[in-house]
C-alpha positions as a LaTeX table, in Angstrom:
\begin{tabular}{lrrr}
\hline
Residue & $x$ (\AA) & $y$ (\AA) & $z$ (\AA) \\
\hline
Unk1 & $-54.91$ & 56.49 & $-16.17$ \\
Unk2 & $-55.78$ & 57.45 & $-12.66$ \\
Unk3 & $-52.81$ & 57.58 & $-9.71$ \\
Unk4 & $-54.60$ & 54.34 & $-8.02$ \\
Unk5 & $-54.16$ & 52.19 & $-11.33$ \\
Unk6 & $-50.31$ & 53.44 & $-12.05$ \\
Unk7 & $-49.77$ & 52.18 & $-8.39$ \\
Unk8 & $-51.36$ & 48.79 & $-8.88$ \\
Unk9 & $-49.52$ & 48.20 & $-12.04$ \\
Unk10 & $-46.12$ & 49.02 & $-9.92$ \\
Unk11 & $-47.10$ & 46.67 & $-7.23$ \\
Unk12 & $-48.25$ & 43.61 & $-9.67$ \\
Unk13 & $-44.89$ & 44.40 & $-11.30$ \\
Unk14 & $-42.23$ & 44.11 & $-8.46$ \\
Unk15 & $-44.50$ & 41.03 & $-7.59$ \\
Unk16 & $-43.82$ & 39.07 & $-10.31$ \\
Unk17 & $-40.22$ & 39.92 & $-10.12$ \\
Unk18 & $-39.55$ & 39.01 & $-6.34$ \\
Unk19 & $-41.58$ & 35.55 & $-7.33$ \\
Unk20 & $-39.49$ & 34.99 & $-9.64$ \\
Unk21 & $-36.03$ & 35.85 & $-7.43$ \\
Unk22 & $-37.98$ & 33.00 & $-4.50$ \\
Unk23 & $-38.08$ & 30.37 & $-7.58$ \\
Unk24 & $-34.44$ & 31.15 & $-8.82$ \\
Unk25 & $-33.19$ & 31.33 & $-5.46$ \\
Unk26 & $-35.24$ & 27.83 & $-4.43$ \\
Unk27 & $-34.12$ & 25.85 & $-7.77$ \\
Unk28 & $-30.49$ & 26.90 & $-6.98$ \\
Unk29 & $-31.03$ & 25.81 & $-3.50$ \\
Unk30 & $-32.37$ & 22.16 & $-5.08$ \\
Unk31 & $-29.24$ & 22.52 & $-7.56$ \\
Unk32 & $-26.44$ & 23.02 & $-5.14$ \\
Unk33 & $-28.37$ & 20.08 & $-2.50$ \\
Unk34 & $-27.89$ & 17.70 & $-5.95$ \\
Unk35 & $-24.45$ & 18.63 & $-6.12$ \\
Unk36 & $-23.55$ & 18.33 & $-2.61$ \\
Unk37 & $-25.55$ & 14.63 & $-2.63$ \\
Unk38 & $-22.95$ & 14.24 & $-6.20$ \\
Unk39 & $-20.19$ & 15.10 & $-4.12$ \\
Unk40 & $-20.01$ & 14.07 & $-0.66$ \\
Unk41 & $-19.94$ & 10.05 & $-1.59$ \\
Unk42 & $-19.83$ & 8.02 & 1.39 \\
Unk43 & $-16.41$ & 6.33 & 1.25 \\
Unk44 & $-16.15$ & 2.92 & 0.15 \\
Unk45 & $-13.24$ & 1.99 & 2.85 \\
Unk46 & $-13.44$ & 2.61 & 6.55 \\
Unk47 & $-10.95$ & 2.34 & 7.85 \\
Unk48 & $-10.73$ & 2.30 & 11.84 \\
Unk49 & $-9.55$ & 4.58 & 13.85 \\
Unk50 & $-10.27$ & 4.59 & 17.72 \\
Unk51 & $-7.11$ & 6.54 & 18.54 \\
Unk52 & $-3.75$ & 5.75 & 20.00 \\
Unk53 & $-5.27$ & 4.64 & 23.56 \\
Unk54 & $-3.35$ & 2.72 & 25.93 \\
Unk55 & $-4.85$ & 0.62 & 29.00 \\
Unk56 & $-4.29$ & 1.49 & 32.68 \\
Unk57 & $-1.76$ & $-0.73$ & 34.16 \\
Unk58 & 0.37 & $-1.42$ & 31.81 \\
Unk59 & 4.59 & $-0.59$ & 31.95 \\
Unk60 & 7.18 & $-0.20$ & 29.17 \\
Unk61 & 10.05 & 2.28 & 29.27 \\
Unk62 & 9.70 & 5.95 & 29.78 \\
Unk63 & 10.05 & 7.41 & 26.24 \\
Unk64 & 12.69 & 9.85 & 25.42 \\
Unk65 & 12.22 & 13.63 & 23.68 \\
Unk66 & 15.96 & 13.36 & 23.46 \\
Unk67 & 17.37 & 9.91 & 22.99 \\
Unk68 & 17.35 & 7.54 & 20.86 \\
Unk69 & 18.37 & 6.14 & 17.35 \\
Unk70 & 21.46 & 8.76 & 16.01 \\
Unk71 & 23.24 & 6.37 & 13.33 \\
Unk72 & 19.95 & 6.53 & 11.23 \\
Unk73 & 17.34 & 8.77 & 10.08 \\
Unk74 & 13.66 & 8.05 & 11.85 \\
Unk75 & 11.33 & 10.61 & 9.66 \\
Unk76 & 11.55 & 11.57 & 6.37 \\
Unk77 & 11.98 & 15.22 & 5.48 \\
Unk78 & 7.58 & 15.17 & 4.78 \\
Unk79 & 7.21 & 13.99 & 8.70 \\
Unk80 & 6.92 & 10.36 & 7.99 \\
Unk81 & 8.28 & 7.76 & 10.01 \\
Unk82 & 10.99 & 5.48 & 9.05 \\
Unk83 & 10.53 & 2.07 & 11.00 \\
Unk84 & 14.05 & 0.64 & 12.99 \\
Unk85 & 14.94 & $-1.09$ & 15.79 \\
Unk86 & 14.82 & 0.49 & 18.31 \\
Unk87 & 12.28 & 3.24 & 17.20 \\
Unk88 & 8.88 & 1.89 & 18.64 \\
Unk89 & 8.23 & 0.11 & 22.27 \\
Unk90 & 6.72 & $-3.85$ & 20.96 \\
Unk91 & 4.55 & $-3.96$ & 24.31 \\
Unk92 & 3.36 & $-0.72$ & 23.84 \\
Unk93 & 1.90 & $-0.69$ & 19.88 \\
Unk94 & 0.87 & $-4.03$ & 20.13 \\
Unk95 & $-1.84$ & $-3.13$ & 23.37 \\
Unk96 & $-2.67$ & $-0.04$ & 21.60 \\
Unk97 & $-3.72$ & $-1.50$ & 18.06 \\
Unk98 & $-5.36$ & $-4.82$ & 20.07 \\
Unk99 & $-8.17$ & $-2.70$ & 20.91 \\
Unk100 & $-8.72$ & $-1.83$ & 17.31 \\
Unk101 & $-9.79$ & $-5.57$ & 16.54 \\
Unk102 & $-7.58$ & $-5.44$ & 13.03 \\
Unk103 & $-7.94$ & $-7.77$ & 9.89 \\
Unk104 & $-4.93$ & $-7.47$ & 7.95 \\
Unk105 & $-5.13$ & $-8.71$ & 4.49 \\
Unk106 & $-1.53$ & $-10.48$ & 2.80 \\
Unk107 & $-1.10$ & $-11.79$ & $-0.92$ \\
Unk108 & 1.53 & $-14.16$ & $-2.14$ \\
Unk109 & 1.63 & $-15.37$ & $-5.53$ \\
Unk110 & 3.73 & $-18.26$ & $-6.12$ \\
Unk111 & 3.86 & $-19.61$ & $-10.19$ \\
Unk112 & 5.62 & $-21.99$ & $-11.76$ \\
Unk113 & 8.75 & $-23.21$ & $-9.34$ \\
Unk114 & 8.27 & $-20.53$ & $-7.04$ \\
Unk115 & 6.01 & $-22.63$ & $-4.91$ \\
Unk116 & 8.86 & $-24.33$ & $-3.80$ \\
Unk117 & 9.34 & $-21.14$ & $-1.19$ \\
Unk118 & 5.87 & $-21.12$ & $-0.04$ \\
Unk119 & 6.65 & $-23.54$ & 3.21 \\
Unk120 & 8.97 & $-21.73$ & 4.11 \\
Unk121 & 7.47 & $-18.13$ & 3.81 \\
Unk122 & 4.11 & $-19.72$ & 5.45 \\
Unk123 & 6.17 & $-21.14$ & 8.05 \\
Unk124 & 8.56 & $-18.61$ & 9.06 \\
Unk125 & 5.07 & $-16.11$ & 8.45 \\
Unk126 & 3.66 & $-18.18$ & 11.32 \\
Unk127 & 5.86 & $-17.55$ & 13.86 \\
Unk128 & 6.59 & $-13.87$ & 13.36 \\
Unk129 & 4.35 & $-12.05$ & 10.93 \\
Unk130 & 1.14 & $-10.28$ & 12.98 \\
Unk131 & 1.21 & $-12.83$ & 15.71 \\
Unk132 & $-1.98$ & $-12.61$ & 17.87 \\
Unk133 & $-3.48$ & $-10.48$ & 15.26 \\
Unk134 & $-6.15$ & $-11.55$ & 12.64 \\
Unk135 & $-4.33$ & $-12.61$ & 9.61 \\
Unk136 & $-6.10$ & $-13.61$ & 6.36 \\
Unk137 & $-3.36$ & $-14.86$ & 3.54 \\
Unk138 & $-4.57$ & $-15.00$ & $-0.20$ \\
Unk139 & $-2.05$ & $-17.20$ & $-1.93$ \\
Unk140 & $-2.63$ & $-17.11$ & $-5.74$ \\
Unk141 & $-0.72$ & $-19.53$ & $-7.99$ \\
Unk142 & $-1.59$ & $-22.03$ & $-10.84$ \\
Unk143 & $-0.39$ & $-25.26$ & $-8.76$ \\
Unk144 & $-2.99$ & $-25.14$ & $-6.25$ \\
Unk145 & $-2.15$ & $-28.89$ & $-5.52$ \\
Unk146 & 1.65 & $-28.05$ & $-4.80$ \\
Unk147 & 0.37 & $-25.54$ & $-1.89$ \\
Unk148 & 1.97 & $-27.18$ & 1.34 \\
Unk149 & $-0.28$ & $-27.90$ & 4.36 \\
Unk150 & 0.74 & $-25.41$ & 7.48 \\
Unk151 & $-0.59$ & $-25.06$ & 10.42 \\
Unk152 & $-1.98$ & $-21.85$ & 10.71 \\
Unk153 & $-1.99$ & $-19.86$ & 13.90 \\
Unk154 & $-4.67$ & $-18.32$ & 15.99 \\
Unk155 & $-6.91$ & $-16.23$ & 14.24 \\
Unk156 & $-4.75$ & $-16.95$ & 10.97 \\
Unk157 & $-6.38$ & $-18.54$ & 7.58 \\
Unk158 & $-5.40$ & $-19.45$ & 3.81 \\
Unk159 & $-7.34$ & $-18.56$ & 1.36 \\
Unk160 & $-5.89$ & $-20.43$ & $-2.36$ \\
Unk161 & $-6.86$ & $-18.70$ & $-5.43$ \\
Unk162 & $-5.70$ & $-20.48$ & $-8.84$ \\
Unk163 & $-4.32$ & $-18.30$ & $-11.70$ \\
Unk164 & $-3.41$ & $-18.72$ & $-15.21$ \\
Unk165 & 0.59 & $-19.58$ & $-16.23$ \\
Unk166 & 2.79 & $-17.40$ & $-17.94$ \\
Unk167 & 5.80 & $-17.87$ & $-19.79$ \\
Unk168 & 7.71 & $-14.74$ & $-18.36$ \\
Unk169 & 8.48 & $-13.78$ & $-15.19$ \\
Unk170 & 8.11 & $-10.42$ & $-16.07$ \\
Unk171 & 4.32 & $-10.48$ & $-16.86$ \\
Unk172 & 3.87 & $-12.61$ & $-14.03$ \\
Unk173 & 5.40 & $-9.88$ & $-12.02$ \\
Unk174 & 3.22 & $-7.06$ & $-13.20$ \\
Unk175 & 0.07 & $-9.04$ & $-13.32$ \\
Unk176 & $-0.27$ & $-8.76$ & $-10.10$ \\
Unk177 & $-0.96$ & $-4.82$ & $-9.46$ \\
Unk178 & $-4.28$ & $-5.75$ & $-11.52$ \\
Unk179 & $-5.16$ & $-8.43$ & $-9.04$ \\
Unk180 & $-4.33$ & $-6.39$ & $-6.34$ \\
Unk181 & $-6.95$ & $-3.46$ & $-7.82$ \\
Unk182 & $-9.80$ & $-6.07$ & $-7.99$ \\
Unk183 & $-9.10$ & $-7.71$ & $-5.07$ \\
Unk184 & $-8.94$ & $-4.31$ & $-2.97$ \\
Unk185 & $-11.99$ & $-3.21$ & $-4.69$ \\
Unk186 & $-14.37$ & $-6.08$ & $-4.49$ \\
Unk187 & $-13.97$ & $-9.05$ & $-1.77$ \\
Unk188 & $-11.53$ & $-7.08$ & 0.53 \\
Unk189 & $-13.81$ & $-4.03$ & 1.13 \\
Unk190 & $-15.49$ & $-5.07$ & 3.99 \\
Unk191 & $-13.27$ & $-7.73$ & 5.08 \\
Unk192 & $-10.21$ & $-6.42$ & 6.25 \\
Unk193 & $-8.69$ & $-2.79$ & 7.33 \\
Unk194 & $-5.22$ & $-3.14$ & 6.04 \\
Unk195 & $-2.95$ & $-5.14$ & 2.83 \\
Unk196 & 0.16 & $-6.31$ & 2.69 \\
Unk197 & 1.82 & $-7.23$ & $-1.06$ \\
Unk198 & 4.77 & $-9.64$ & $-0.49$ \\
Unk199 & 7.13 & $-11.96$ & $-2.53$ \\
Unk200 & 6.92 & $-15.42$ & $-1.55$ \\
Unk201 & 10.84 & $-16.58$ & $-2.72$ \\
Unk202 & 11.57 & $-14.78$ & 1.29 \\
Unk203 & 11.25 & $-15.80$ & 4.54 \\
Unk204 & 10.76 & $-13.91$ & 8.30 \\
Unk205 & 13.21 & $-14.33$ & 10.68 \\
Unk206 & 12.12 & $-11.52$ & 13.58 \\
Unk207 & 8.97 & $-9.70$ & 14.06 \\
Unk208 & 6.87 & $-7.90$ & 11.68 \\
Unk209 & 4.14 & $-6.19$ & 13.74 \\
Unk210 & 1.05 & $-3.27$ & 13.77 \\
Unk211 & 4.58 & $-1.07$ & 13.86 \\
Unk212 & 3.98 & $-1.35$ & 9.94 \\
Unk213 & 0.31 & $-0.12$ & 9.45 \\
Unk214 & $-0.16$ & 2.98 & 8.01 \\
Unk215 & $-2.04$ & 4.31 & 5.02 \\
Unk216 & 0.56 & 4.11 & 2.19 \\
Unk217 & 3.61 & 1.97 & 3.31 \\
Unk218 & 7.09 & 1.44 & 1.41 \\
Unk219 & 9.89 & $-0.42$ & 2.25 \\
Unk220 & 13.01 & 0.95 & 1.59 \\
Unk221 & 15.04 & $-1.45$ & $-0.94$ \\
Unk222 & 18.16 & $-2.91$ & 0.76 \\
Unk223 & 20.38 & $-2.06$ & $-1.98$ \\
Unk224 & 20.12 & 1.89 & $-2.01$ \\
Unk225 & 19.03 & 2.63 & 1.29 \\
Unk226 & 22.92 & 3.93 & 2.04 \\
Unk227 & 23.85 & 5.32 & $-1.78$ \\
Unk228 & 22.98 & 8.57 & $-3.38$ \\
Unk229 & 19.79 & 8.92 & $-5.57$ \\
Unk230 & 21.91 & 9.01 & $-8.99$ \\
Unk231 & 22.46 & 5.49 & $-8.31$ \\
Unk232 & 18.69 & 4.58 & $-8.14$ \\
Unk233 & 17.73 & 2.45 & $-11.07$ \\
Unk234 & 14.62 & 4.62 & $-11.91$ \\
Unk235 & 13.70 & 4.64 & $-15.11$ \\
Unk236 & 15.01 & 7.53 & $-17.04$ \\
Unk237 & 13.17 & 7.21 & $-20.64$ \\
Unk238 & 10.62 & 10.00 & $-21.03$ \\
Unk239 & 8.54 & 7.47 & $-22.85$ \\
Unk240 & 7.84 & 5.35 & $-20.06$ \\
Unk241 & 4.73 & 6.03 & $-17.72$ \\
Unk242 & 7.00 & 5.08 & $-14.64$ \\
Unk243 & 9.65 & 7.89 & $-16.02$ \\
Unk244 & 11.34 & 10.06 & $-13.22$ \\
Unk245 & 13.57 & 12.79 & $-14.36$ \\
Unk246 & 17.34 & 12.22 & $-13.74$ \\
Unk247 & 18.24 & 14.28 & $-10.31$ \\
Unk248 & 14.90 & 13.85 & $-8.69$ \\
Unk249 & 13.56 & 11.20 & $-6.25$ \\
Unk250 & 13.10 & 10.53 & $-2.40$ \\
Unk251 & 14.09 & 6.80 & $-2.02$ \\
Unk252 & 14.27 & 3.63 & $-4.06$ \\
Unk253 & 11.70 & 1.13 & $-2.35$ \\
Unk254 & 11.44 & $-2.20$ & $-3.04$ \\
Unk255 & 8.85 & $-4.02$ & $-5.20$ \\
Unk256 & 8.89 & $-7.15$ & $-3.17$ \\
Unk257 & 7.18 & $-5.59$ & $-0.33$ \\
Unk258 & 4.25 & $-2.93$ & 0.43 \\
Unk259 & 0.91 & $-1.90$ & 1.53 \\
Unk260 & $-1.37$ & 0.38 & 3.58 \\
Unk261 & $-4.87$ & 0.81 & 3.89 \\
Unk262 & $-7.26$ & $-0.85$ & 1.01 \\
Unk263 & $-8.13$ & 2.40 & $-0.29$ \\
Unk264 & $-4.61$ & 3.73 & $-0.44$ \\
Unk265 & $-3.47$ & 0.33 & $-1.90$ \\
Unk266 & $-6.11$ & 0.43 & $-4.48$ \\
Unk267 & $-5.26$ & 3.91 & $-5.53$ \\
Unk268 & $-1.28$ & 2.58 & $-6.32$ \\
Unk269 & $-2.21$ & $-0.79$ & $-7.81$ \\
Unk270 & $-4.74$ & 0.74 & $-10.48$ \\
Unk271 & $-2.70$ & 3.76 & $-11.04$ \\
Unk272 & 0.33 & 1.58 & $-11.72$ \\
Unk273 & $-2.01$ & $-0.91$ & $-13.46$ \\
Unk274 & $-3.10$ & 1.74 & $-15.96$ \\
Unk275 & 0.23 & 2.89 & $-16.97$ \\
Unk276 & 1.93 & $-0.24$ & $-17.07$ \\
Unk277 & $-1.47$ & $-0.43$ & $-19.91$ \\
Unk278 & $-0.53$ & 2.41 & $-21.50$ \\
Unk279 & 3.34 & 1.54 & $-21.98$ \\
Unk280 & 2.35 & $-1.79$ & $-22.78$ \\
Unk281 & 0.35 & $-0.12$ & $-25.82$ \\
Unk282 & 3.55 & 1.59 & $-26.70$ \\
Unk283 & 5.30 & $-1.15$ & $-27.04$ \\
Unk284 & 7.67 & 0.22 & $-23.56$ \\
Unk285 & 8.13 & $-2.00$ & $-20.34$ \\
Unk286 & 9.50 & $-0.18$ & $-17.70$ \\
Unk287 & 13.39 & $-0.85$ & $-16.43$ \\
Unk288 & 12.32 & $-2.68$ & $-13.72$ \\
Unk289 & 8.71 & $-3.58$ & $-14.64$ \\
Unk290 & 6.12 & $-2.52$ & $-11.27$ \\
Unk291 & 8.64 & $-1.95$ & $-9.39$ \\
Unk292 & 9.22 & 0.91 & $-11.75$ \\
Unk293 & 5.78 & 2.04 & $-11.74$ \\
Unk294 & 5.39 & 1.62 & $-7.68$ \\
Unk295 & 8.51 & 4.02 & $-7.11$ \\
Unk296 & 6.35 & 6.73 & $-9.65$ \\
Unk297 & 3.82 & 6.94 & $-7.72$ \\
Unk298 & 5.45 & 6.49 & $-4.26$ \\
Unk299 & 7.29 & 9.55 & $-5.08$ \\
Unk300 & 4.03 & 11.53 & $-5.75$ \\
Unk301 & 1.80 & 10.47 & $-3.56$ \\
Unk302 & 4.51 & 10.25 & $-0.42$ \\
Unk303 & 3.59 & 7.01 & 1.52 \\
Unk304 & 2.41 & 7.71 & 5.38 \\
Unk305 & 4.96 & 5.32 & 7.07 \\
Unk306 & 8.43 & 3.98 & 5.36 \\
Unk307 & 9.74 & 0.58 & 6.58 \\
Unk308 & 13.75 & $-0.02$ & 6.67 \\
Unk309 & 15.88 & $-2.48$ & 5.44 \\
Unk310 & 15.11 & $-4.68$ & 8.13 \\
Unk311 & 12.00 & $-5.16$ & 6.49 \\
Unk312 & 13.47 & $-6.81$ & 3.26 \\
Unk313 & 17.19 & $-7.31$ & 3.34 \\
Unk314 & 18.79 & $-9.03$ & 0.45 \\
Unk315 & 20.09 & $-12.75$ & 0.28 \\
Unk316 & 23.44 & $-11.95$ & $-0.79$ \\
Unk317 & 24.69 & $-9.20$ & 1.67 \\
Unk318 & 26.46 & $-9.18$ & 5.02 \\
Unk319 & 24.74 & $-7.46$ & 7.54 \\
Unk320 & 25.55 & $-3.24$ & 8.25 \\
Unk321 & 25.53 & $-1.65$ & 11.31 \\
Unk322 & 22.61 & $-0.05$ & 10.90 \\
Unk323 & 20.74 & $-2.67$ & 10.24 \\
Unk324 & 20.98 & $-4.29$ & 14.09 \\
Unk325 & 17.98 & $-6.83$ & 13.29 \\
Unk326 & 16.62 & $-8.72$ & 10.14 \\
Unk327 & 13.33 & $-9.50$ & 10.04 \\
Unk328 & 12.75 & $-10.40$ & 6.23 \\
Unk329 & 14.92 & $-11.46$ & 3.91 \\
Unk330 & 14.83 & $-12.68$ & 0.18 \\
Unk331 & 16.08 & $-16.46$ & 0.22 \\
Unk332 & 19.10 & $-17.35$ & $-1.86$ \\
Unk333 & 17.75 & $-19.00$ & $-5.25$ \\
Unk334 & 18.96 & $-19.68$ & $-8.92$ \\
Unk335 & 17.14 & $-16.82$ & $-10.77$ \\
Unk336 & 17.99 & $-18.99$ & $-14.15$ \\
Unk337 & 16.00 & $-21.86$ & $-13.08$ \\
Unk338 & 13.37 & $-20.86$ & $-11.13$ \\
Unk339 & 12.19 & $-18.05$ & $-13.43$ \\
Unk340 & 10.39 & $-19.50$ & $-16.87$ \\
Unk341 & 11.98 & $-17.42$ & $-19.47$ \\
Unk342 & 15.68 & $-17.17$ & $-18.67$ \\
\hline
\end{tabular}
């Protein structure tokens, strides 16, 4: 075979090999575009964020780098705030988030006798909860026609959902994390930026304001907020989904009150919805039913913003220094006869 054919051969040779290198190298190209299309899902919730801007003109007190609140703690040891009195100018948050053009979303579920409190939490709502903000309530119950008529404010609406009786307070209770899930995921997605989850047996007696937003919120329970965490009623039985070893925990927050961004709030409600599922399976119901479940997974997925006490005090406690202002409170009631099955 002559020089000029042994060359040929090379060249057809290391042809066909760098074609095929191009059409690897092109089909792994088309491969990694697919999984970068797979991937990079655009998200279901937007949630708005325009900054913390502030208008020309306006005046509130000079903040402080080195005064303020000493008798409390105002971040948690992750670098989350703790909301007080005292800890956030009113004038000053409220001008900043009015440029954001907000839609916060609130559920109440009242069964049974509990709508007996719902003119009084609408009421008291009215006057302090989100006022001049847009407001959309979604009251579910299975007595639509005991639902009180209350003037709602500017901007504010009712929305009444019926729902199915149940003969114990406890499923009642944790029914409503799968609610939650399916109303987050479905007629809230492009409706409102923010959730709040709150008992209706309360009422509001100071402001409740755009100090609370945040992307995961809890409100520290009124009980333990001043005790050590081996007095947290946690539950302790390893067989339990909402099971948190003795000796750990960050704080014990309250079941009666929480929210965040619908994303974030969808996360917790289906998370806590699924293992409430599983334990249900297993014949297990947590110590404390969701309330249980919400402080798992508060205490693994740390919430962005913590509310205080002030946010939920209790019905049956004198007031502590600390707690200069109450804003929410549970109402005094008769557990025995307003719950079904004690």
């Amino acid at each position: 075979m002559s020089l000029r054919q042994n060359f040929l051969i090379i060249l057809v040779f290391f042809g066909m090999v760098l074609s095929g290198l191009i059409y690897l190298n092109s089909n792994q190209t088309r491969c990694n575009q697919q999984i970068i299309e797979q991937v990079f899902i655009e998200p279901k919730w937007k949630l708005k964020n325009f900054g913390l801007r502030s208008s020309p003109g306006i005046f509130y007190n000079q903040p402080s780098a080195l005064v303020g609140r000493t008798d409390v703690a105002s971040v948690t040891s992750w670098l989350a705030p703790i909301i007080w009195e005292g800890t956030f100018d009113a004038t000053l948050i409220d001008i900043i988030y009015k440029q954001q053009n907000l839609t916060i979303a609130t559920t109440v579920f009242a069964l049974g006798k509990y709508t007996r409190f719902l003119k009084e939490f609408l009421e008291s709502a009215e006057q302090h909860y989100f006022v001049g903000f847009r407001v959309h309530y979604y009251l579910f119950t299975d007595l639509p026609e005991e639902v009180p008529e209350v003037k709602m404010g500017e901007n504010h609406s009712l929305t009444v959902r019926k729902v199915p009786s149940l003969n114990r307070w406890q499923d009642i209770s944790m029914g409503r994390m799968e609610i939650l899930e399916k109303l987050t995921e479905n007629e809230l997605a492009n409706e409102a930026d923010y959730i709040f989850c709150l008992d209706v047996d309360t009422k509001f007696y100071g402001r409740w304001g755009v100090e609370t937003l945040g992307h995961l919120v809890g409100v520290i329970h009124p009980w333990f907020f001043n005790v050590p965490r081996f007095i947290f009623t946690y539950e302790h039985r390893r067989e339990s989904q909402a099971y948190i070893p003795a000796g750990e925990g960050d704080y014990y927050y309250t079941g009666a009150a929480f929210g965040g961004s619908l994303n974030d709030v969808h996360k917790l409600t289906r998370t806590c919805r699924e293992q409430m599922n599983i334990d249900a399976a297993n014949s297990i119901e947590a110590i404390w039913h969701e309330e249980s479940h919400l402080n798992k997974y508060l205490f693994y997925n740390k919430p962005s913003k913590l509310l205080s006490p002030e946010y939920l005090w209790r019905d049956i406690s004198m007031c502590v220094g600390q707690v200069k202002i109450i804003r929410f409170s549970h109402v005094a009631k008769n557990n025995a006869e307003v719950r079904p099955n004690l």
